[in-house]
XYZ file of C-alpha atoms in Angstrom:
525
model
C 79.176 144.535 86.939
C 78.619 143.202 90.449
C 78.038 139.482 90.915
C 76.971 138.397 94.387
C 77.854 135.212 96.218
C 75.271 134.777 98.966
C 76.543 133.166 102.182
C 73.513 131.330 103.559
C 73.427 129.972 107.114
C 70.351 127.789 107.686
C 69.105 124.928 109.819
C 65.494 124.151 108.845
C 62.788 124.199 106.155
C 64.663 122.599 103.246
C 61.900 123.425 100.732
C 62.254 127.147 101.498
C 66.062 126.908 101.201
C 65.754 125.265 97.796
C 63.347 127.955 96.563
C 65.584 130.709 97.934
C 68.668 129.272 96.208
C 66.853 128.846 92.905
C 65.438 132.371 93.056
C 68.721 134.122 93.887
C 70.866 132.193 91.409
C 68.401 132.394 88.481
C 69.923 135.709 87.330
C 73.542 134.575 87.509
C 74.413 135.209 91.167
C 75.859 132.498 93.396
C 75.121 130.852 96.723
C 77.237 129.005 99.277
C 75.151 127.088 101.812
C 76.021 126.003 105.335
C 73.299 123.746 106.711
C 73.603 123.210 110.462
C 75.170 119.836 111.275
C 72.734 119.339 114.146
C 69.775 119.462 111.711
C 68.305 116.188 110.364
C 70.538 114.463 107.808
C 67.537 113.790 105.582
C 66.810 117.533 105.299
C 70.394 118.222 104.217
C 70.308 115.377 101.698
C 67.104 116.793 100.240
C 68.777 120.183 99.663
C 71.905 118.615 98.129
C 69.832 116.493 95.769
C 67.530 119.308 94.654
C 70.429 121.699 93.926
C 72.963 119.186 92.626
C 72.578 120.336 89.006
C 72.811 124.064 89.817
C 76.376 125.206 88.996
C 75.839 128.472 90.899
C 75.296 126.707 94.234
C 78.039 125.245 96.426
C 78.170 123.913 99.974
C 80.496 124.388 102.933
C 83.142 121.645 102.895
C 82.713 121.077 106.617
C 79.454 121.434 108.517
C 79.399 122.794 112.076
C 76.899 122.287 114.902
C 75.764 125.864 115.529
C 74.512 127.472 118.726
C 73.333 131.008 119.412
C 76.035 133.218 120.893
C 78.812 130.720 120.109
C 81.929 130.798 117.946
C 80.276 128.040 115.887
C 78.250 130.648 113.962
C 81.456 132.415 112.903
C 83.097 129.074 112.095
C 80.137 128.128 109.871
C 80.330 131.492 108.107
C 84.067 131.041 107.464
C 83.429 127.568 106.017
C 80.775 128.903 103.615
C 82.952 131.893 102.707
C 85.947 129.695 101.911
C 83.845 127.501 99.617
C 82.399 130.555 97.859
C 85.801 132.155 97.256
C 87.202 128.917 95.830
C 84.201 127.949 93.667
C 83.048 131.343 92.404
C 86.086 133.278 91.115
C 83.815 135.777 89.304
C 81.965 136.810 92.474
C 82.670 140.448 93.370
C 80.611 140.692 96.584
C 79.754 138.280 99.377
C 76.399 138.844 101.092
C 75.501 137.235 104.421
C 71.959 135.778 104.612
C 69.810 133.527 106.763
C 66.933 131.310 105.744
C 64.526 133.964 107.052
C 65.814 136.644 104.639
C 64.250 137.549 101.304
C 65.113 140.076 98.612
C 63.092 143.301 98.616
C 64.775 144.649 95.491
C 65.496 143.136 92.077
C 68.913 141.772 91.105
C 69.108 144.563 88.557
C 68.694 147.146 91.343
C 71.063 145.307 93.733
C 73.869 145.018 91.180
C 73.570 148.684 90.231
C 73.527 149.655 93.924
C 76.767 147.757 94.638
C 78.465 149.103 91.497
C 77.930 152.707 92.565
C 80.485 152.697 95.393
C 83.708 150.837 96.124
C 82.915 150.100 99.781
C 82.114 147.303 102.215
C 78.698 147.422 103.865
C 79.044 146.291 107.466
C 77.950 147.815 110.767
C 81.191 148.556 112.599
C 80.832 150.695 115.715
C 83.322 151.228 118.515
C 82.595 148.464 121.026
C 83.224 150.521 124.153
C 82.197 154.048 123.092
C 79.024 153.334 121.097
C 75.631 152.469 122.579
C 75.048 149.564 120.173
C 74.551 147.249 123.180
C 71.479 148.693 124.888
C 71.233 146.407 127.912
C 73.085 143.505 129.500
C 76.731 142.529 129.386
C 79.253 144.615 127.532
C 82.832 144.313 128.793
C 81.968 140.886 130.256
C 81.541 139.457 126.757
C 85.238 140.004 126.097
C 87.333 139.951 129.265
C 85.968 136.589 130.484
C 86.135 133.295 128.593
C 82.882 131.622 127.557
C 83.229 127.933 126.677
C 79.610 126.675 126.765
C 76.298 127.752 125.284
C 74.283 130.116 127.488
C 70.939 128.833 126.208
C 71.564 125.094 126.486
C 73.871 125.107 129.551
C 72.649 128.130 131.473
C 73.717 126.996 134.958
C 77.196 125.969 133.844
C 77.585 129.111 131.707
C 76.923 131.457 134.651
C 78.797 129.266 137.160
C 81.937 129.488 135.023
C 81.442 133.222 134.654
C 81.078 133.741 138.430
C 84.128 131.577 139.112
C 86.303 133.655 136.769
C 84.917 136.829 138.295
C 85.716 135.744 141.874
C 89.221 134.593 140.950
C 89.933 137.682 138.850
C 90.649 135.610 135.747
C 90.237 138.339 133.175
C 92.022 138.775 129.851
C 92.856 141.636 127.521
C 91.639 142.309 123.997
C 94.459 141.657 121.453
C 96.585 144.785 121.655
C 96.765 145.663 117.968
C 93.045 145.573 117.150
C 90.233 147.957 118.012
C 87.152 146.035 119.085
C 84.067 146.834 116.997
C 80.451 145.657 117.069
C 77.485 145.579 114.724
C 74.900 143.505 112.914
C 75.996 140.113 111.568
C 74.268 140.817 108.232
C 76.953 142.313 105.987
C 78.004 142.592 102.336
C 81.774 142.540 101.694
C 83.872 142.922 98.565
C 85.969 140.020 97.303
C 89.252 141.685 98.223
C 88.061 142.224 101.789
C 86.913 138.616 102.181
C 90.278 137.356 100.900
C 92.052 139.626 103.404
C 89.884 138.303 106.244
C 90.535 134.657 105.335
C 94.261 135.355 105.065
C 94.212 137.114 108.455
C 92.498 134.091 110.015
C 95.294 131.831 108.730
C 98.071 134.135 109.956
C 96.659 135.224 113.345
C 95.606 132.175 115.394
C 95.924 134.301 118.550
C 93.075 136.571 117.450
C 90.956 133.589 116.390
C 91.655 131.960 119.758
C 90.428 135.103 121.532
C 87.171 135.191 119.592
C 86.568 131.455 120.062
C 85.736 132.101 123.726
C 84.051 135.475 123.249
C 80.312 135.622 123.837
C 78.232 136.411 120.696
C 81.289 136.736 118.414
C 79.144 136.963 115.249
C 78.494 140.587 116.309
C 82.200 141.390 116.753
C 84.482 139.126 114.668
C 83.938 140.348 111.093
C 83.090 143.850 112.314
C 86.485 144.099 114.048
C 88.581 142.440 111.338
C 87.107 144.490 108.486
C 87.796 147.729 110.368
C 91.332 146.476 111.090
C 92.082 145.536 107.464
C 90.147 148.061 105.358
C 90.611 151.863 105.251
C 87.778 153.670 107.040
C 86.797 155.589 103.886
C 85.981 152.254 102.231
C 83.532 151.136 104.934
C 79.880 152.149 105.009
C 78.870 151.295 108.572
C 75.388 150.001 107.793
C 73.661 146.768 106.892
C 71.861 146.260 103.589
C 69.375 143.930 105.286
C 66.285 145.607 106.749
C 65.543 144.305 110.228
C 63.693 145.715 113.219
C 63.652 144.805 116.893
C 60.909 145.257 119.459
C 61.420 146.977 122.820
C 62.118 143.503 124.228
C 64.992 142.814 121.809
C 63.021 140.373 119.666
C 63.174 140.600 115.858
C 60.060 141.973 114.150
C 58.416 139.453 111.813
C 56.993 140.604 108.460
C 53.672 139.361 107.068
C 51.629 139.535 103.846
C 50.518 143.156 104.301
C 54.099 144.438 104.578
C 54.963 144.065 100.882
C 54.709 147.767 99.914
C 56.469 148.953 103.060
C 59.378 146.547 102.536
C 59.912 147.544 98.909
C 60.092 151.225 99.840
C 62.998 150.764 102.297
C 66.587 151.643 101.382
C 67.761 148.037 101.731
C 68.307 145.048 99.444
C 66.954 142.286 101.709
C 64.630 142.019 104.715
C 64.616 139.772 107.771
C 62.499 138.057 109.218
C 59.796 136.926 106.803
C 57.122 134.832 108.515
C 56.919 131.194 107.329
C 53.131 131.709 107.260
C 53.316 134.758 104.959
C 52.805 132.672 101.832
C 51.578 135.542 99.651
C 54.460 137.801 100.706
C 57.005 135.048 100.058
C 55.479 134.340 96.647
C 55.611 138.004 95.599
C 59.140 138.527 96.916
C 60.291 135.235 95.401
C 59.742 136.463 91.835
C 60.956 139.994 92.543
C 64.706 139.312 92.431
C 64.645 138.168 88.786
C 62.226 140.916 87.655
C 63.467 143.506 85.165
C 62.949 147.269 84.842
C 61.147 147.531 88.198
C 61.068 151.091 89.558
C 61.425 151.320 93.343
C 60.193 154.389 95.219
C 62.528 154.445 98.209
C 61.066 156.464 101.083
C 62.777 154.596 103.961
C 60.173 155.430 106.600
C 59.861 151.854 107.909
C 61.822 152.252 111.146
C 60.023 155.413 112.276
C 56.689 153.969 111.152
C 57.197 150.870 113.281
C 58.227 152.971 116.280
C 55.119 155.130 115.859
C 52.634 152.285 115.421
C 54.102 149.959 118.063
C 54.231 152.835 120.540
C 50.501 153.598 120.302
C 48.734 152.869 123.542
C 51.896 152.650 125.622
C 51.300 155.768 127.663
C 54.247 156.433 129.941
C 53.572 157.754 133.448
C 55.754 159.134 136.151
C 55.007 157.078 139.277
C 56.368 159.622 141.755
C 58.068 163.019 141.853
C 61.870 163.059 141.645
C 63.469 163.344 145.040
C 64.833 166.832 144.290
C 61.336 168.022 143.335
C 59.373 166.632 146.287
C 59.366 169.907 148.187
C 60.107 172.232 145.276
C 57.599 174.584 143.726
C 57.525 177.221 141.029
C 56.246 179.609 143.699
C 52.812 179.951 145.244
C 52.358 183.514 143.946
C 53.399 182.753 140.364
C 51.284 182.028 137.277
C 52.401 179.571 134.613
C 50.466 179.970 131.361
C 50.692 177.006 128.972
C 49.603 177.091 125.327
C 49.028 173.555 124.025
C 48.881 173.043 120.273
C 49.847 170.287 117.833
C 50.453 172.787 115.035
C 53.522 174.573 116.332
C 53.344 177.348 113.740
C 49.843 178.293 114.948
C 50.965 178.522 118.582
C 54.028 180.565 117.603
C 51.846 183.082 115.728
C 49.621 183.410 118.776
C 52.633 183.924 121.056
C 54.029 186.642 118.816
C 50.705 188.472 118.995
C 50.579 188.070 122.786
C 54.080 189.567 123.040
C 52.847 192.615 121.103
C 49.733 193.064 123.246
C 51.038 192.211 126.739
C 54.241 192.271 128.799
C 54.131 188.535 129.600
C 57.433 186.783 128.690
C 56.665 184.073 126.123
C 58.820 181.028 125.375
C 58.073 178.670 122.516
C 58.376 174.858 122.552
C 61.274 174.607 125.013
C 60.492 170.956 125.851
C 60.073 169.932 122.208
C 62.523 172.014 120.148
C 66.224 171.909 120.916
C 66.755 175.220 119.102
C 64.242 177.202 121.185
C 65.823 180.535 122.191
C 66.657 180.374 125.917
C 68.961 182.412 128.157
C 72.109 180.812 129.559
C 71.004 179.265 132.836
C 74.232 177.538 133.763
C 73.786 174.543 131.451
C 70.452 173.263 132.724
C 68.907 174.403 129.414
C 71.665 172.910 127.239
C 70.021 169.629 126.205
C 66.486 168.357 125.862
C 67.086 165.584 128.374
C 68.265 168.105 131.000
C 65.232 170.326 130.401
C 62.874 167.409 130.987
C 64.805 166.006 133.926
C 65.048 169.361 135.749
C 61.744 170.779 134.511
C 60.692 172.605 137.688
C 64.159 173.964 138.411
C 64.329 175.210 134.814
C 60.980 176.979 135.096
C 61.942 178.598 138.417
C 65.146 179.919 136.868
C 63.206 181.333 133.908
C 60.824 183.153 136.258
C 63.845 184.589 138.059
C 65.681 185.483 134.837
C 62.735 187.476 133.461
C 61.997 188.920 136.930
C 58.333 188.130 136.506
C 55.494 186.414 138.304
C 53.812 185.400 135.018
C 55.384 183.257 132.311
C 53.932 181.717 129.161
C 55.302 178.577 127.466
C 54.205 176.251 124.646
C 53.828 172.479 124.904
C 52.973 169.771 122.410
C 49.844 167.766 123.395
C 52.019 164.661 123.645
C 53.611 166.094 126.829
C 50.824 165.043 129.180
C 53.364 164.175 131.882
C 54.617 167.779 131.908
C 51.089 169.154 132.119
C 50.287 166.850 135.033
C 53.491 167.838 136.811
C 53.021 171.590 136.402
C 49.323 171.454 137.273
C 50.160 169.734 140.586
C 52.414 172.640 141.526
C 51.458 175.249 144.132
C 51.681 177.935 141.452
C 48.563 178.868 139.472
C 48.661 177.019 136.150
C 46.384 177.870 133.246
C 46.132 175.878 130.014
C 44.959 177.249 126.680
C 44.469 174.417 124.206
C 44.316 175.384 120.520
C 42.097 172.981 118.598
C 43.040 172.904 114.902
C 41.668 171.121 111.867
C 43.947 168.532 110.257
C 43.682 168.304 106.478
C 45.180 165.374 104.574
C 47.774 167.729 103.120
C 48.864 168.834 106.600
C 48.981 165.240 107.911
C 51.066 164.179 104.905
C 53.525 166.995 105.591
C 53.601 166.072 109.287
C 54.318 162.412 108.434
C 57.249 163.508 106.272
C 58.618 165.897 108.900
C 58.715 163.222 111.605
C 60.039 160.486 109.311
C 56.880 158.375 108.977
C 56.800 158.968 105.225
C 59.008 160.309 102.455
C 58.723 161.953 99.079
C 58.416 158.559 97.444
C 56.060 156.843 99.872
C 53.337 155.094 97.804
C 49.961 156.844 97.874
C 48.121 153.741 99.119
C 50.543 153.496 102.065
C 49.828 157.145 102.916
C 46.094 156.556 102.567
C 46.292 153.846 105.252
C 48.618 155.878 107.458
C 46.786 159.240 107.572
C 43.707 158.049 109.535
C 46.026 156.543 112.137
C 47.945 159.813 112.528
C 44.715 161.842 112.697
C 43.263 159.533 115.361
C 46.514 159.692 117.306
C 46.358 163.498 117.406
C 42.722 163.428 118.502
C 43.629 160.869 121.160
C 46.282 163.219 122.589
C 43.645 165.941 122.963
C 41.197 163.487 124.558
C 43.800 162.488 127.135
C 44.255 166.129 128.146
C 40.499 166.564 128.509
C 40.161 163.322 130.457
C 42.749 164.628 132.952
C 40.203 167.322 133.961
C 42.759 170.006 134.725
C 41.611 173.145 136.528
C 41.768 176.317 134.428
C 41.701 174.378 131.133
C 40.471 176.642 128.311
C 40.130 176.089 124.572
C 40.037 178.074 121.378
C 38.997 176.378 118.151
C 39.703 176.981 114.493
C 36.013 176.496 113.695
C 34.898 179.204 116.193
C 34.707 182.922 115.502
C 37.292 185.378 116.919
C 34.575 186.727 119.246
C 34.038 183.300 120.803
C 37.785 182.554 121.046
C 38.406 185.985 122.606
C 36.440 184.962 125.707
C 38.822 182.065 126.431
C 41.887 184.231 125.653
C 40.690 186.981 128.030
C 40.280 184.481 130.851
C 43.610 182.775 130.069
C 45.663 185.990 129.999
C 43.572 187.988 132.498
C 43.184 190.824 129.977
C 40.260 192.951 128.866
C 37.832 191.952 126.133
C 39.163 194.473 123.607
C 42.770 193.244 123.921
C 41.636 189.608 123.810
C 39.784 190.269 120.556
C 42.880 191.908 119.059
C 44.787 188.725 119.824
C 42.003 186.426 118.585
C 41.893 188.323 115.268
C 45.563 187.625 114.507
C 45.936 187.513 110.735
C 46.071 184.000 109.285
C 46.305 182.513 112.782
C 45.246 179.008 111.711
C 46.730 179.004 108.202
C 49.048 176.121 107.282
């Protein structure tokens, strides 16, 4: 059975460290603590005294003054790892933690989880080919030497960088290793940790390279584990649940996040707010709890993206340079069906195809798999379709040899509606207003990853009103734009009433419009 030695790097809040150590070792697991040497000596003494009688707690033999982005963080980790390997011979796994982490599963669950597979859990992505680094330096982290801390010696840090750059003082990555990158929060097997420590003793050249690499805690273990362990024995993920905002700052969890955290497919979470006393109390007793059933739905990341994105309405500030003078064609008509329920719009389009000769294309800007002719590659990816939207539409008009074309859009695509409605062509919009039952919203939440089969009912109950309001808000934005030729049909209206809008939208007679409006089960879910 798995026994975990937690590698804890910390620098503050000794009371919280003591509680964390007591909680995680109460069920027989271990902890090796590195307390930052730059922290007050009294705080460290308090921790040593409080945990002196706990045989499952040890301390790094040598303490290091740590700084963000420095080798010192890796050095501190190696010190704590060495102590753990020596003092806890029964430990099977070594799990990296910070003082801001807390368990979101029981020890019973965590041990069973680790016993299921003989793998190391560590994010390990190709440094140069992956997009793990979203912004900022990439190659510069490695090929130049970084001797000082960027946050405490900013001027000197960048002056030394610029000097190396001007003089061409670059270096190469050690030839026999493939540089990898990933989160610093990992869980490694004992054999792997022993291999890493042995490698550090035998390869001072590699250690010397990483000593002057910027932010080596994101590359050192990630690279060495990939170098030493067969790929089939590495699961490139972290077992610690953490989120980042659009600005690269870690998301902090508070009291009302308890249910969401427990439903994620992770063993720990970071960062827990120091002020979230109720959350910390509930999580503190969780690790030693027995026979707890966890309903893992794993919707947290998509849920955060959805909720944090509300209200941030993106706008195009100007037309692209290649579109400034372009047009779909002054004599052409672009007919746009807007509907949140895609299956309803698709039923309507199928009926329109049967009753008219207007070429109809489904959600080409929302569904990658939408059937489209080969237009030389411009239709190949969703990003190309959006980027070359007008050129794509012109080519579709030409392909079908028509002056009238009908497409579907999701209400979220307000930028596309605004763009097409500014065109010299005649643009008509038919918005389909549907009713959203709780059952439909639940299914929608699952389809887009906001919920799962095991999402707790009370979490869904809080989420559904937000989703419903978001859908209504999308419709309100379209109405507020006051587009010309904007028509609506509604689920609550009769086919006779809806037929009037359809007749005007398609420029067809009343009889044909009513045939379309009476489509069988048009609004059925």
